[in-house]
Amino acid sequence: MIKTGSSKVGAITSDLYRKILDQVPLVTVDMLCVRDGKFLLGKRINKPLQGKWCFPGGRLLKNELLEKALIRKAKEETGLSVKAPELLAVKEFFSPNSRFGPSTHSVSFIYKVRLGSGVVKLKKDAQHRRFGWFSEVDQKWPEYVREVLLLAGFKYEKVVK
């Protein structure tokens, strides 16, 4: 986690992070959480993709294994304890802006996580306004999200005329 201003979180200040974003692609993990034929998306609070439905996830930390990062981000962003993530895809994402200002280039490892039936309690975090379970892909969602969902076997919503 990185705080704004010049306060340190670990060894990275927000000023240093801004410089990193300006020069280096980020490695991230995203979670396609599936339960009872539905998938989970969160409506983002921050840039990039502010106000859009996206997968929970985030940046890989130095010396952190990809699967461990996914487990950490799932817990931080949704409150879910996930097991046995399955690598679904690796995608690049480009955004003209970020919460810290500079454009971003992310290389994201997208993992599919299956949850059992029953009640799932989600916690809100600083990244998402709310969460929703969906069964069909919406044409209005970001291209990156739609591509991953189609790859996972979900279909576009039926248009009723």
JSON list of N, CA and C in Angstrom, two decimals, residues 78-114:
[
{"chain": "A", "resi": 78, "resn": "THR", "atom": "N", "xyz": [-11.49, -7.85, -0.77]},
{"chain": "A", "resi": 78, "resn": "THR", "atom": "CA", "xyz": [-12.83, -8.44, -0.69]},
{"chain": "A", "resi": 78, "resn": "THR", "atom": "C", "xyz": [-13.12, -9.10, 0.65]},
{"chain": "A", "resi": 79, "resn": "GLY", "atom": "N", "xyz": [-12.07, -9.39, 1.42]},
{"chain": "A", "resi": 79, "resn": "GLY", "atom": "CA", "xyz": [-12.24, -10.13, 2.67]},
{"chain": "A", "resi": 79, "resn": "GLY", "atom": "C", "xyz": [-12.29, -11.63, 2.46]},
{"chain": "A", "resi": 80, "resn": "LEU", "atom": "N", "xyz": [-12.17, -12.08, 1.20]},
{"chain": "A", "resi": 80, "resn": "LEU", "atom": "CA", "xyz": [-12.26, -13.51, 0.89]},
{"chain": "A", "resi": 80, "resn": "LEU", "atom": "C", "xyz": [-10.92, -14.22, 1.10]},
{"chain": "A", "resi": 81, "resn": "SER", "atom": "N", "xyz": [-11.00, -15.41, 1.65]},
{"chain": "A", "resi": 81, "resn": "SER", "atom": "CA", "xyz": [-9.83, -16.28, 1.73]},
{"chain": "A", "resi": 81, "resn": "SER", "atom": "C", "xyz": [-9.94, -17.25, 0.56]},
{"chain": "A", "resi": 82, "resn": "VAL", "atom": "N", "xyz": [-9.03, -17.14, -0.38]},
{"chain": "A", "resi": 82, "resn": "VAL", "atom": "CA", "xyz": [-9.10, -17.97, -1.59]},
{"chain": "A", "resi": 82, "resn": "VAL", "atom": "C", "xyz": [-8.01, -19.03, -1.57]},
{"chain": "A", "resi": 83, "resn": "LYS", "atom": "N", "xyz": [-8.32, -20.14, -2.24]},
{"chain": "A", "resi": 83, "resn": "LYS", "atom": "CA", "xyz": [-7.37, -21.25, -2.35]},
{"chain": "A", "resi": 83, "resn": "LYS", "atom": "C", "xyz": [-7.34, -21.72, -3.78]},
{"chain": "A", "resi": 84, "resn": "ALA", "atom": "N", "xyz": [-6.26, -22.35, -4.17]},
{"chain": "A", "resi": 84, "resn": "ALA", "atom": "CA", "xyz": [-6.09, -22.98, -5.47]},
{"chain": "A", "resi": 84, "resn": "ALA", "atom": "C", "xyz": [-6.45, -22.08, -6.65]},
{"chain": "A", "resi": 85, "resn": "PRO", "atom": "N", "xyz": [-5.84, -20.90, -6.73]},
{"chain": "A", "resi": 85, "resn": "PRO", "atom": "CA", "xyz": [-6.11, -20.06, -7.90]},
{"chain": "A", "resi": 85, "resn": "PRO", "atom": "C", "xyz": [-5.55, -20.71, -9.16]},
{"chain": "A", "resi": 86, "resn": "GLU", "atom": "N", "xyz": [-6.27, -20.53, -10.27]},
{"chain": "A", "resi": 86, "resn": "GLU", "atom": "CA", "xyz": [-5.88, -21.12, -11.56]},
{"chain": "A", "resi": 86, "resn": "GLU", "atom": "C", "xyz": [-5.55, -19.97, -12.52]},
{"chain": "A", "resi": 87, "resn": "LEU", "atom": "N", "xyz": [-4.32, -19.95, -13.03]},
{"chain": "A", "resi": 87, "resn": "LEU", "atom": "CA", "xyz": [-3.93, -18.89, -13.97]},
{"chain": "A", "resi": 87, "resn": "LEU", "atom": "C", "xyz": [-4.77, -19.00, -15.23]},
{"chain": "A", "resi": 88, "resn": "LEU", "atom": "N", "xyz": [-5.48, -17.93, -15.55]},
{"chain": "A", "resi": 88, "resn": "LEU", "atom": "CA", "xyz": [-6.38, -17.90, -16.70]},
{"chain": "A", "resi": 88, "resn": "LEU", "atom": "C", "xyz": [-5.74, -17.20, -17.89]},
{"chain": "A", "resi": 89, "resn": "ALA", "atom": "N", "xyz": [-5.07, -16.08, -17.63]},
{"chain": "A", "resi": 89, "resn": "ALA", "atom": "CA", "xyz": [-4.50, -15.29, -18.73]},
{"chain": "A", "resi": 89, "resn": "ALA", "atom": "C", "xyz": [-3.48, -14.30, -18.20]},
{"chain": "A", "resi": 90, "resn": "VAL", "atom": "N", "xyz": [-2.68, -13.81, -19.12]},
{"chain": "A", "resi": 90, "resn": "VAL", "atom": "CA", "xyz": [-1.78, -12.68, -18.84]},
{"chain": "A", "resi": 90, "resn": "VAL", "atom": "C", "xyz": [-2.15, -11.61, -19.85]},
{"chain": "A", "resi": 91, "resn": "LYS", "atom": "N", "xyz": [-2.49, -10.42, -19.37]},
{"chain": "A", "resi": 91, "resn": "LYS", "atom": "CA", "xyz": [-2.94, -9.34, -20.24]},
{"chain": "A", "resi": 91, "resn": "LYS", "atom": "C", "xyz": [-2.18, -8.07, -19.90]},
{"chain": "A", "resi": 92, "resn": "GLU", "atom": "N", "xyz": [-2.00, -7.23, -20.92]},
{"chain": "A", "resi": 92, "resn": "GLU", "atom": "CA", "xyz": [-1.43, -5.91, -20.70]},
{"chain": "A", "resi": 92, "resn": "GLU", "atom": "C", "xyz": [-2.56, -4.90, -20.67]},
{"chain": "A", "resi": 93, "resn": "PHE", "atom": "N", "xyz": [-2.40, -3.90, -19.82]},
{"chain": "A", "resi": 93, "resn": "PHE", "atom": "CA", "xyz": [-3.41, -2.86, -19.68]},
{"chain": "A", "resi": 93, "resn": "PHE", "atom": "C", "xyz": [-2.70, -1.51, -19.70]},
{"chain": "A", "resi": 94, "resn": "PHE", "atom": "N", "xyz": [-3.20, -0.60, -20.52]},
{"chain": "A", "resi": 94, "resn": "PHE", "atom": "CA", "xyz": [-2.65, 0.75, -20.61]},
{"chain": "A", "resi": 94, "resn": "PHE", "atom": "C", "xyz": [-3.73, 1.74, -20.20]},
{"chain": "A", "resi": 95, "resn": "SER", "atom": "N", "xyz": [-3.37, 2.71, -19.39]},
{"chain": "A", "resi": 95, "resn": "SER", "atom": "CA", "xyz": [-4.32, 3.75, -18.99]},
{"chain": "A", "resi": 95, "resn": "SER", "atom": "C", "xyz": [-3.62, 5.10, -19.09]},
{"chain": "A", "resi": 96, "resn": "PRO", "atom": "N", "xyz": [-4.34, 6.12, -19.56]},
{"chain": "A", "resi": 96, "resn": "PRO", "atom": "CA", "xyz": [-3.74, 7.44, -19.68]},
{"chain": "A", "resi": 96, "resn": "PRO", "atom": "C", "xyz": [-3.54, 8.14, -18.34]},
{"chain": "A", "resi": 97, "resn": "ASN", "atom": "N", "xyz": [-4.11, 7.57, -17.25]},
{"chain": "A", "resi": 97, "resn": "ASN", "atom": "CA", "xyz": [-3.98, 8.22, -15.95]},
{"chain": "A", "resi": 97, "resn": "ASN", "atom": "C", "xyz": [-3.96, 7.19, -14.83]},
{"chain": "A", "resi": 98, "resn": "SER", "atom": "N", "xyz": [-3.64, 7.67, -13.65]},
{"chain": "A", "resi": 98, "resn": "SER", "atom": "CA", "xyz": [-3.66, 6.82, -12.46]},
{"chain": "A", "resi": 98, "resn": "SER", "atom": "C", "xyz": [-3.99, 7.69, -11.26]},
{"chain": "A", "resi": 99, "resn": "ARG", "atom": "N", "xyz": [-4.21, 7.08, -10.15]},
{"chain": "A", "resi": 99, "resn": "ARG", "atom": "CA", "xyz": [-4.47, 7.80, -8.91]},
{"chain": "A", "resi": 99, "resn": "ARG", "atom": "C", "xyz": [-3.33, 8.76, -8.57]},
{"chain": "A", "resi": 100, "resn": "PHE", "atom": "N", "xyz": [-2.14, 8.41, -9.02]},
{"chain": "A", "resi": 100, "resn": "PHE", "atom": "CA", "xyz": [-0.95, 9.20, -8.71]},
{"chain": "A", "resi": 100, "resn": "PHE", "atom": "C", "xyz": [-0.59, 10.17, -9.82]},
{"chain": "A", "resi": 101, "resn": "GLY", "atom": "N", "xyz": [-1.35, 10.18, -10.92]},
{"chain": "A", "resi": 101, "resn": "GLY", "atom": "CA", "xyz": [-1.10, 11.13, -12.00]},
{"chain": "A", "resi": 101, "resn": "GLY", "atom": "C", "xyz": [-0.64, 10.52, -13.30]},
{"chain": "A", "resi": 102, "resn": "PRO", "atom": "N", "xyz": [0.57, 9.93, -13.34]},
{"chain": "A", "resi": 102, "resn": "PRO", "atom": "CA", "xyz": [1.11, 9.44, -14.61]},
{"chain": "A", "resi": 102, "resn": "PRO", "atom": "C", "xyz": [0.27, 8.32, -15.22]},
{"chain": "A", "resi": 103, "resn": "SER", "atom": "N", "xyz": [0.44, 8.13, -16.51]},
{"chain": "A", "resi": 103, "resn": "SER", "atom": "CA", "xyz": [-0.20, 7.01, -17.19]},
{"chain": "A", "resi": 103, "resn": "SER", "atom": "C", "xyz": [0.36, 5.71, -16.61]},
{"chain": "A", "resi": 104, "resn": "THR", "atom": "N", "xyz": [-0.36, 4.62, -16.85]},
{"chain": "A", "resi": 104, "resn": "THR", "atom": "CA", "xyz": [0.10, 3.33, -16.35]},
{"chain": "A", "resi": 104, "resn": "THR", "atom": "C", "xyz": [0.17, 2.30, -17.47]},
{"chain": "A", "resi": 105, "resn": "HIS", "atom": "N", "xyz": [1.08, 1.38, -17.29]},
{"chain": "A", "resi": 105, "resn": "HIS", "atom": "CA", "xyz": [1.22, 0.21, -18.15]},
{"chain": "A", "resi": 105, "resn": "HIS", "atom": "C", "xyz": [1.35, -0.95, -17.17]},
{"chain": "A", "resi": 106, "resn": "SER", "atom": "N", "xyz": [0.36, -1.82, -17.17]},
{"chain": "A", "resi": 106, "resn": "SER", "atom": "CA", "xyz": [0.36, -2.97, -16.26]},
{"chain": "A", "resi": 106, "resn": "SER", "atom": "C", "xyz": [0.41, -4.27, -17.04]},
{"chain": "A", "resi": 107, "resn": "VAL", "atom": "N", "xyz": [1.17, -5.21, -16.52]},
{"chain": "A", "resi": 107, "resn": "VAL", "atom": "CA", "xyz": [1.16, -6.58, -17.01]},
{"chain": "A", "resi": 107, "resn": "VAL", "atom": "C", "xyz": [0.46, -7.36, -15.91]},
{"chain": "A", "resi": 108, "resn": "SER", "atom": "N", "xyz": [-0.74, -7.85, -16.22]},
{"chain": "A", "resi": 108, "resn": "SER", "atom": "CA", "xyz": [-1.58, -8.46, -15.19]},
{"chain": "A", "resi": 108, "resn": "SER", "atom": "C", "xyz": [-1.72, -9.97, -15.39]},
{"chain": "A", "resi": 109, "resn": "PHE", "atom": "N", "xyz": [-1.51, -10.69, -14.32]},
{"chain": "A", "resi": 109, "resn": "PHE", "atom": "CA", "xyz": [-1.74, -12.13, -14.28]},
{"chain": "A", "resi": 109, "resn": "PHE", "atom": "C", "xyz": [-3.14, -12.31, -13.70]},
{"chain": "A", "resi": 110, "resn": "ILE", "atom": "N", "xyz": [-4.05, -12.85, -14.51]},
{"chain": "A", "resi": 110, "resn": "ILE", "atom": "CA", "xyz": [-5.43, -12.99, -14.09]},
{"chain": "A", "resi": 110, "resn": "ILE", "atom": "C", "xyz": [-5.67, -14.43, -13.67]},
{"chain": "A", "resi": 111, "resn": "TYR", "atom": "N", "xyz": [-6.11, -14.58, -12.43]},
{"chain": "A", "resi": 111, "resn": "TYR", "atom": "CA", "xyz": [-6.38, -15.89, -11.87]},
{"chain": "A", "resi": 111, "resn": "TYR", "atom": "C", "xyz": [-7.87, -16.11, -11.71]},
{"chain": "A", "resi": 112, "resn": "LYS", "atom": "N", "xyz": [-8.31, -17.32, -11.99]},
{"chain": "A", "resi": 112, "resn": "LYS", "atom": "CA", "xyz": [-9.70, -17.71, -11.76]},
{"chain": "A", "resi": 112, "resn": "LYS", "atom": "C", "xyz": [-9.74, -18.42, -10.42]},
{"chain": "A", "resi": 113, "resn": "VAL", "atom": "N", "xyz": [-10.69, -18.02, -9.59]},
{"chain": "A", "resi": 113, "resn": "VAL", "atom": "CA", "xyz": [-10.86, -18.61, -8.27]},
{"chain": "A", "resi": 113, "resn": "VAL", "atom": "C", "xyz": [-12.31, -19.06, -8.17]},
{"chain": "A", "resi": 114, "resn": "ARG", "atom": "N", "xyz": [-12.51, -20.31, -7.80]},
{"chain": "A", "resi": 114, "resn": "ARG", "atom": "CA", "xyz": [-13.87, -20.85, -7.64]},
{"chain": "A", "resi": 114, "resn": "ARG", "atom": "C", "xyz": [-14.22, -20.89, -6.16]}
]
